[in-house]
Amino acid sequence: MRVTFDSMPNTLVQRLGVLSDRLSRLQIQVATGQRIQVASDDPSAMRRVLDMEGEAKTLTQYQDNIARLQNQATASYSVMSGLQRISNRIGEIVTLADDMKSPQELQIYAGEVSQLIQQAVQIANTKGENGYLFSGTATDTAPFALSLDANGNVTGVTYQGNTNTAPVEIADGNQLSAAPVGANISGSGPFGLVTDTRTGADFFAHMISLQNHLLAGDTAAIRSTDQPALAADEQHLIYQIAANGGLQSRLDAVESIGESRLDALNEMISHDADADLAQTLVRLSQTQTAYEAALKSTATILNTSLLDYLH
Amino acid sequence: MLGLFGTLDLASRSLQTQQQGMSVASHNLANATNPTYSRQRVVIQTSVTIPTPFGVEGTGANVVRIEQIRSALLDSQIQNEAGVTGYWLAQQTAYESAQSALGEQVNRTGDATVVGEVNGLADSISDLFNSFQALTTDPSSLSQRQTVLDTAQQLALRFNQATQRLDNLRTGLNASLTADAAKANELLGDIAALNDQISLAELMSGGGPANDLRDLRQQKIEELSQLVRVDTAEQPNGAVNVSIDGALLVSNNQVLDTLATYDAGGGQLLIQTATGGTPLTPTSGSIAGTIDARDNVLATLSNDLDTLAAQLISEVNAIHQNGFSLTGSTGAAFFTGANAHDIGVNAALVNDPRLLQISDTAGEAGNNTMALQLAQLASQPQAALGNQTFRERYSQIVTGLGQTLASVNGQIADQEIVAGMLEQQRQSVSGVSVDEEMANLVKFQRAFQASARVVTTVDEMLETIINMKR
């Protein structure tokens, strides 16, 4: 092929253009640590990164949801533990209120039961981050309202919440609600914390009954009616505590699975988006060498011409 | 037989011939770096012979013409490839701008929450649905409600900005079409003027080619080919007629018509002949590339964003409107607008986050039913989006454009190789070699010196003859 005056400079310019472009791209990869920045760098990898980033964001949100539910579950557990302590003391009073006790002693027990009922109502009306814990979705309403007579005895405890729960998504298609509703007498839906017709639990009503029987000195009724009813209430509370434990375990398990998946996603995104630094640096060095070689070789050749030999 | 005076004439003509050769070699050297120049050479032919009793005798040599070394085939190929290059470069510019308009970029070194982040609409779509998720955990929280509204506003703004940038790009491409048409008209005028000069110069030189003017005209034709595909036909008088998409625009030294843009409706500028009003459909060149990019990929991109936003507005509003706010109100839309251009967040909600309707029952502050349904939209395939989720659809839009741009980049890389090889071939045929011209210079110089020596020898011989009678 005939080589002209412009041939080599043109070839050099073209090669330098290609090499500069490659150098620039490799330099960006080294500087950012990323193999791809925009979709046109590698469309299929970008698609995978976008999908995985989306999944990672959703998973991160699920982890936040789990954290919120764990807080709620912990708060619920505190309430249940408090109610269980009251239930234990009520059980002791039921045992102590036998035929050997004088009416005065029974009156004193009745006063203590009245106080315990009021304490239980106060505990059950605990507020969490999102309002009242046990009023269902009526979180701005205290779940239990207390009625007292002129002597300070409890005449009734009314449930003011509803039986709706606010489930939160903790994984794709997996929803949970951390706090039970305060009471459920509908026979269906979520279990009530202290009252549920399906288990016969009605902690406040049974404590009020005990209070009234103590006031009346009716120990027979306490043994025959209140003792089994309150025992069932305690069983119900134990069930609720166990359910809370199960819920927390489930949350921990889902959280752990989520963390593992996030780690895996991070690795996969890194595989698609990150540059292999060693490989990139080697290629950068190769390209730089080729750039210098192109410059040197052309400069050497262009320096020689027939003009050097003509006088 | 020539005789001494004849030989003197012969030597004199030879001096002129070598001078002409020197002149052409010098002209070649002077244009060694001129990219449009094709090397020239003198064609030397033996002069008329004279019959003598001893045989036919030569009378030296004459320059018969100065010819240009160029390949019409290569010129034609380069002209065609210029159009292809112009076509792909115009598309590349348009798609790179569109990719920037979407602003979708992987940023692994940024303020990453967990595994890095993708800046752009994809992020905002996820953020909106995640904010609904967060709201399910605390439905009565005003700060969570505010976060939802802020995130939605951010998403709406990104939709608005992306489509606004695409609209601006469309306007820019229309301006580029107008500029290209004006540039093409200027080149058509130049070609007609050069046709005039070439035919006149060649007529005056008795048919010899007007090499330098032809070089210049070829350069103009190639520049024009980058803008729009042209068909050329050389005329007997040396002029070249130029047609675009079948419309004859330059005939000899006349520009019969020029190019003009016209609005085909909705701001869609196309090309037609200015006087005849004939719509033209160029198949290559930057004009064709710009029109194709604007009316196909970019128009689809803009429509896809509008469809995505419209579906988001429709789905979110359908759920939100059935919910109840903290104040008990219902029926309000979450998003306003109809597409990506005008999507916004209901100002009433922005002013009072309590009005966000995420309960399915009035008066239940902790009811998150609608928030949950809104959050679950994130993973629900939408029939209107090809059974993809919102984020999946957007990812497909982004990567679809990326794929198109990557493909165009590949075409340009191939095109650069093809155009480079053709240019190299043309250089090989038509380019000036300094070494070659220097060698020619030496050759002509020596021949000139030899001819001059003939003159002095003949002169000495004549002097000898003149002095014979003394």
XYZ file of C-alpha atoms in Angstrom, chain A:
311
model
C 0.000 0.000 0.000
C 1.226 3.472 -0.865
C 1.981 5.409 2.314
C 1.485 9.147 2.023
C 2.377 12.158 4.105
C -0.989 12.082 5.907
C -1.261 8.302 6.279
C 0.707 7.907 9.465
C -0.477 11.055 11.244
C -4.063 10.121 10.390
C -3.607 6.587 11.662
C -1.915 7.957 14.784
C -4.744 10.407 15.443
C -7.319 7.651 14.969
C -5.478 5.240 17.258
C -4.863 7.923 19.884
C -8.572 8.703 19.808
C -9.481 5.081 20.442
C -6.815 4.685 23.127
C -7.717 7.976 24.855
C -11.359 6.900 24.979
C -10.359 3.552 26.476
C -7.981 5.259 28.951
C -10.709 7.642 30.000
C -13.208 4.838 30.606
C -10.674 2.760 32.548
C -9.612 5.780 34.585
C -13.249 6.441 35.550
C -13.632 2.788 36.510
C -10.551 2.957 38.728
C -11.580 6.297 40.259
C -15.159 5.216 41.035
C -14.576 1.525 41.519
C -17.557 0.938 39.226
C -17.695 -0.951 35.969
C -21.008 0.597 34.970
C -22.364 4.083 35.574
C -25.203 4.398 33.102
C -27.428 1.966 31.243
C -25.512 2.137 27.965
C -22.333 0.876 29.690
C -23.911 -2.583 30.005
C -27.705 -2.583 29.588
C -28.325 -6.105 30.847
C -26.123 -5.585 33.921
C -27.837 -2.242 34.544
C -31.212 -3.999 34.429
C -30.049 -6.526 36.994
C -28.597 -3.784 39.201
C -31.829 -1.759 39.009
C -33.927 -4.796 39.915
C -31.617 -5.794 42.745
C -31.390 -2.226 44.064
C -35.190 -2.132 44.091
C -35.364 -5.410 45.970
C -32.705 -4.205 48.411
C -34.640 -1.024 49.103
C -37.826 -2.998 49.737
C -35.949 -5.416 52.002
C -34.452 -2.514 53.921
C -37.939 -1.137 54.446
C -39.104 -4.568 55.627
C -36.217 -4.561 58.120
C -37.428 -1.178 59.384
C -40.963 -2.558 59.643
C -39.639 -5.535 61.596
C -37.794 -3.196 63.969
C -41.028 -1.266 64.590
C -42.960 -4.478 65.210
C -40.216 -5.713 67.559
C -40.607 -2.504 69.576
C -44.369 -3.011 69.675
C -43.999 -6.666 70.604
C -41.578 -5.770 73.410
C -43.978 -3.131 74.711
C -46.862 -5.650 74.516
C -44.793 -8.206 76.400
C -44.179 -5.720 79.217
C -47.938 -5.189 79.544
C -48.629 -8.929 79.495
C -45.966 -9.536 82.141
C -47.515 -6.822 84.300
C -50.964 -8.365 83.868
C -49.564 -11.783 84.688
C -48.079 -10.457 87.931
C -51.485 -9.064 88.827
C -53.086 -12.373 87.867
C -50.654 -14.199 90.154
C -51.508 -11.947 93.063
C -55.231 -12.395 92.327
C -54.672 -16.167 92.398
C -53.025 -15.833 95.819
C -55.950 -13.777 97.107
C -58.393 -16.402 95.806
C -56.488 -19.053 97.732
C -56.227 -16.904 100.869
C -59.953 -16.013 100.860
C -61.122 -19.196 102.505
C -63.707 -19.830 105.195
C -61.154 -19.144 107.947
C -60.972 -15.430 107.059
C -63.111 -12.917 108.872
C -65.404 -10.553 106.918
C -63.030 -7.701 107.766
C -60.092 -9.581 106.268
C -62.171 -10.357 103.173
C -63.017 -6.641 102.913
C -59.309 -5.815 102.948
C -58.697 -8.357 100.166
C -61.592 -6.815 98.256
C -59.907 -3.406 98.536
C -56.631 -4.900 97.216
C -58.456 -6.571 94.305
C -60.076 -3.217 93.487
C -56.623 -1.615 93.389
C -55.250 -4.467 91.281
C -58.110 -4.044 88.766
C -57.357 -0.335 88.471
C -53.652 -1.090 88.075
C -54.437 -3.690 85.392
C -56.570 -1.172 83.497
C -53.773 1.353 83.704
C -51.258 -1.176 82.371
C -53.610 -2.341 79.597
C -54.037 1.272 78.526
C -50.300 1.568 77.825
C -49.384 3.702 74.825
C -46.828 2.633 72.277
C -45.137 4.584 69.475
C -48.383 4.572 67.498
C -50.892 5.335 70.216
C -52.717 2.900 72.510
C -51.368 -0.611 72.105
C -54.536 -2.649 72.664
C -57.433 -0.673 71.203
C -57.179 -2.277 67.754
C -57.115 0.377 65.073
C -58.757 2.959 67.345
C -55.296 3.880 68.551
C -56.330 7.326 69.692
C -58.854 5.872 72.165
C -57.890 4.286 75.491
C -58.895 0.633 75.193
C -60.362 0.218 78.680
C -62.570 2.600 80.684
C -63.021 2.085 84.403
C -66.240 2.673 86.389
C -66.131 3.096 90.179
C -68.848 3.384 92.760
C -68.920 5.915 95.563
C -66.833 3.622 97.775
C -64.097 3.367 95.233
C -65.002 -0.164 94.239
C -64.803 -1.090 90.578
C -68.247 -1.549 89.067
C -67.201 -2.202 85.502
C -64.411 -2.070 82.888
C -65.567 -1.340 79.334
C -63.579 -2.091 76.190
C -63.647 1.019 73.974
C -61.365 -0.195 71.156
C -62.267 -2.368 68.198
C -61.274 -5.796 66.962
C -59.420 -4.558 63.880
C -55.674 -4.932 63.642
C -53.187 -2.995 61.507
C -51.005 -5.647 59.890
C -47.593 -4.628 58.649
C -45.680 -6.295 55.857
C -42.417 -7.903 56.987
C -41.672 -9.814 53.798
C -43.284 -10.137 50.419
C -46.865 -11.275 51.116
C -46.090 -11.809 54.810
C -48.009 -9.579 57.210
C -47.993 -9.397 60.973
C -49.577 -7.389 63.727
C -47.520 -7.093 66.916
C -50.152 -6.195 69.478
C -53.385 -8.115 70.129
C -56.644 -6.253 70.531
C -57.759 -5.618 74.102
C -60.948 -7.678 73.908
C -62.843 -9.699 71.359
C -66.278 -11.049 72.063
C -67.209 -11.601 68.432
C -65.981 -15.186 68.361
C -63.792 -14.548 65.353
C -60.795 -12.435 64.362
C -57.744 -11.705 66.486
C -57.658 -12.930 70.091
C -58.427 -10.384 72.776
C -55.709 -9.673 75.317
C -57.871 -10.016 78.444
C -61.278 -10.954 77.060
C -62.118 -13.548 74.475
C -65.296 -15.619 74.255
C -63.493 -18.478 72.548
C -61.333 -19.218 75.631
C -63.819 -17.885 78.162
C -61.321 -15.258 79.292
C -62.714 -12.085 80.794
C -60.051 -10.978 83.242
C -61.583 -7.665 84.318
C -65.141 -9.063 84.750
C -63.816 -12.004 86.743
C -61.711 -9.772 88.972
C -64.748 -7.529 89.556
C -66.758 -10.638 90.415
C -64.039 -11.656 92.902
C -64.069 -8.167 94.377
C -67.835 -8.296 94.810
C -67.779 -11.797 96.316
C -65.054 -10.702 98.758
C -67.129 -7.691 99.743
C -70.125 -9.977 100.262
C -68.014 -12.540 102.135
C -69.220 -15.229 99.727
C -66.213 -17.570 99.824
C -68.197 -20.420 98.368
C -68.850 -18.461 95.183
C -65.182 -17.498 95.065
C -64.166 -21.133 95.075
C -66.865 -22.358 92.744
C -67.023 -19.513 90.235
C -64.139 -17.059 90.493
C -61.276 -19.487 91.046
C -61.816 -21.530 87.809
C -62.681 -18.418 85.818
C -59.529 -16.595 86.954
C -57.455 -19.720 86.328
C -58.765 -19.709 82.735
C -57.885 -16.002 82.505
C -54.328 -16.780 83.623
C -54.075 -19.553 81.036
C -55.261 -17.088 78.435
C -52.601 -14.587 79.498
C -49.939 -17.284 79.374
C -51.141 -18.113 75.868
C -50.817 -14.441 74.916
C -47.294 -14.276 76.336
C -46.356 -17.444 74.465
C -47.850 -16.003 71.270
C -45.834 -12.843 71.815
C -42.685 -14.940 72.194
C -43.545 -16.788 68.994
C -44.114 -13.499 67.233
C -40.748 -12.139 68.348
C -39.006 -15.345 67.235
C -40.701 -15.085 63.861
C -39.651 -11.448 63.551
C -36.056 -12.377 64.425
C -36.093 -15.199 61.880
C -37.484 -13.004 59.089
C -35.030 -10.257 60.017
C -32.152 -12.691 59.815
C -33.330 -14.016 56.437
C -33.670 -10.421 55.225
C -30.124 -9.604 56.342
C -28.771 -12.655 54.543
C -30.641 -11.711 51.388
C -29.313 -8.140 51.608
C -25.760 -9.473 51.914
C -26.342 -11.708 48.899
C -27.813 -8.808 46.922
C -24.860 -6.624 47.835
C -22.523 -9.270 46.519
C -24.509 -9.736 43.306
C -24.736 -5.986 42.698
C -21.025 -5.708 43.329
C -20.424 -8.476 40.795
C -22.411 -6.600 38.155
C -21.575 -2.996 38.960
C -18.130 -2.938 40.544
C -14.897 -2.969 38.653
C -12.316 -5.670 39.287
C -9.632 -3.244 40.416
C -6.657 -5.499 39.705
C -7.921 -6.357 36.240
C -8.846 -2.743 35.502
C -5.451 -1.447 36.618
C -3.672 -3.992 34.440
C -5.799 -2.979 31.453
C -5.190 0.695 32.246
C -1.458 0.058 32.303
C -1.639 -1.905 29.030
C -3.589 0.855 27.331
C -1.214 3.512 28.642
C 1.719 1.541 27.256
C -0.019 1.201 23.893
C -0.693 4.969 23.907
C 2.963 5.767 24.585
C 4.096 3.195 22.014
C 1.854 4.721 19.348
C 3.249 8.188 20.081
C 6.889 7.073 20.179
C 6.802 4.862 17.099
C 5.025 7.462 14.974
C 7.276 10.258 16.193
C 10.318 8.185 15.301
C 9.045 7.338 11.830
C 7.855 10.870 11.082
C 11.256 12.256 12.022
C 12.853 10.408 9.140
C 12.306 11.561 5.570
C 14.101 11.899 2.278
C 14.743 15.531 3.216
C 17.390 14.334 5.672
C 19.445 12.988 2.786
C 19.041 15.741 0.183
C 21.525 18.613 0.099
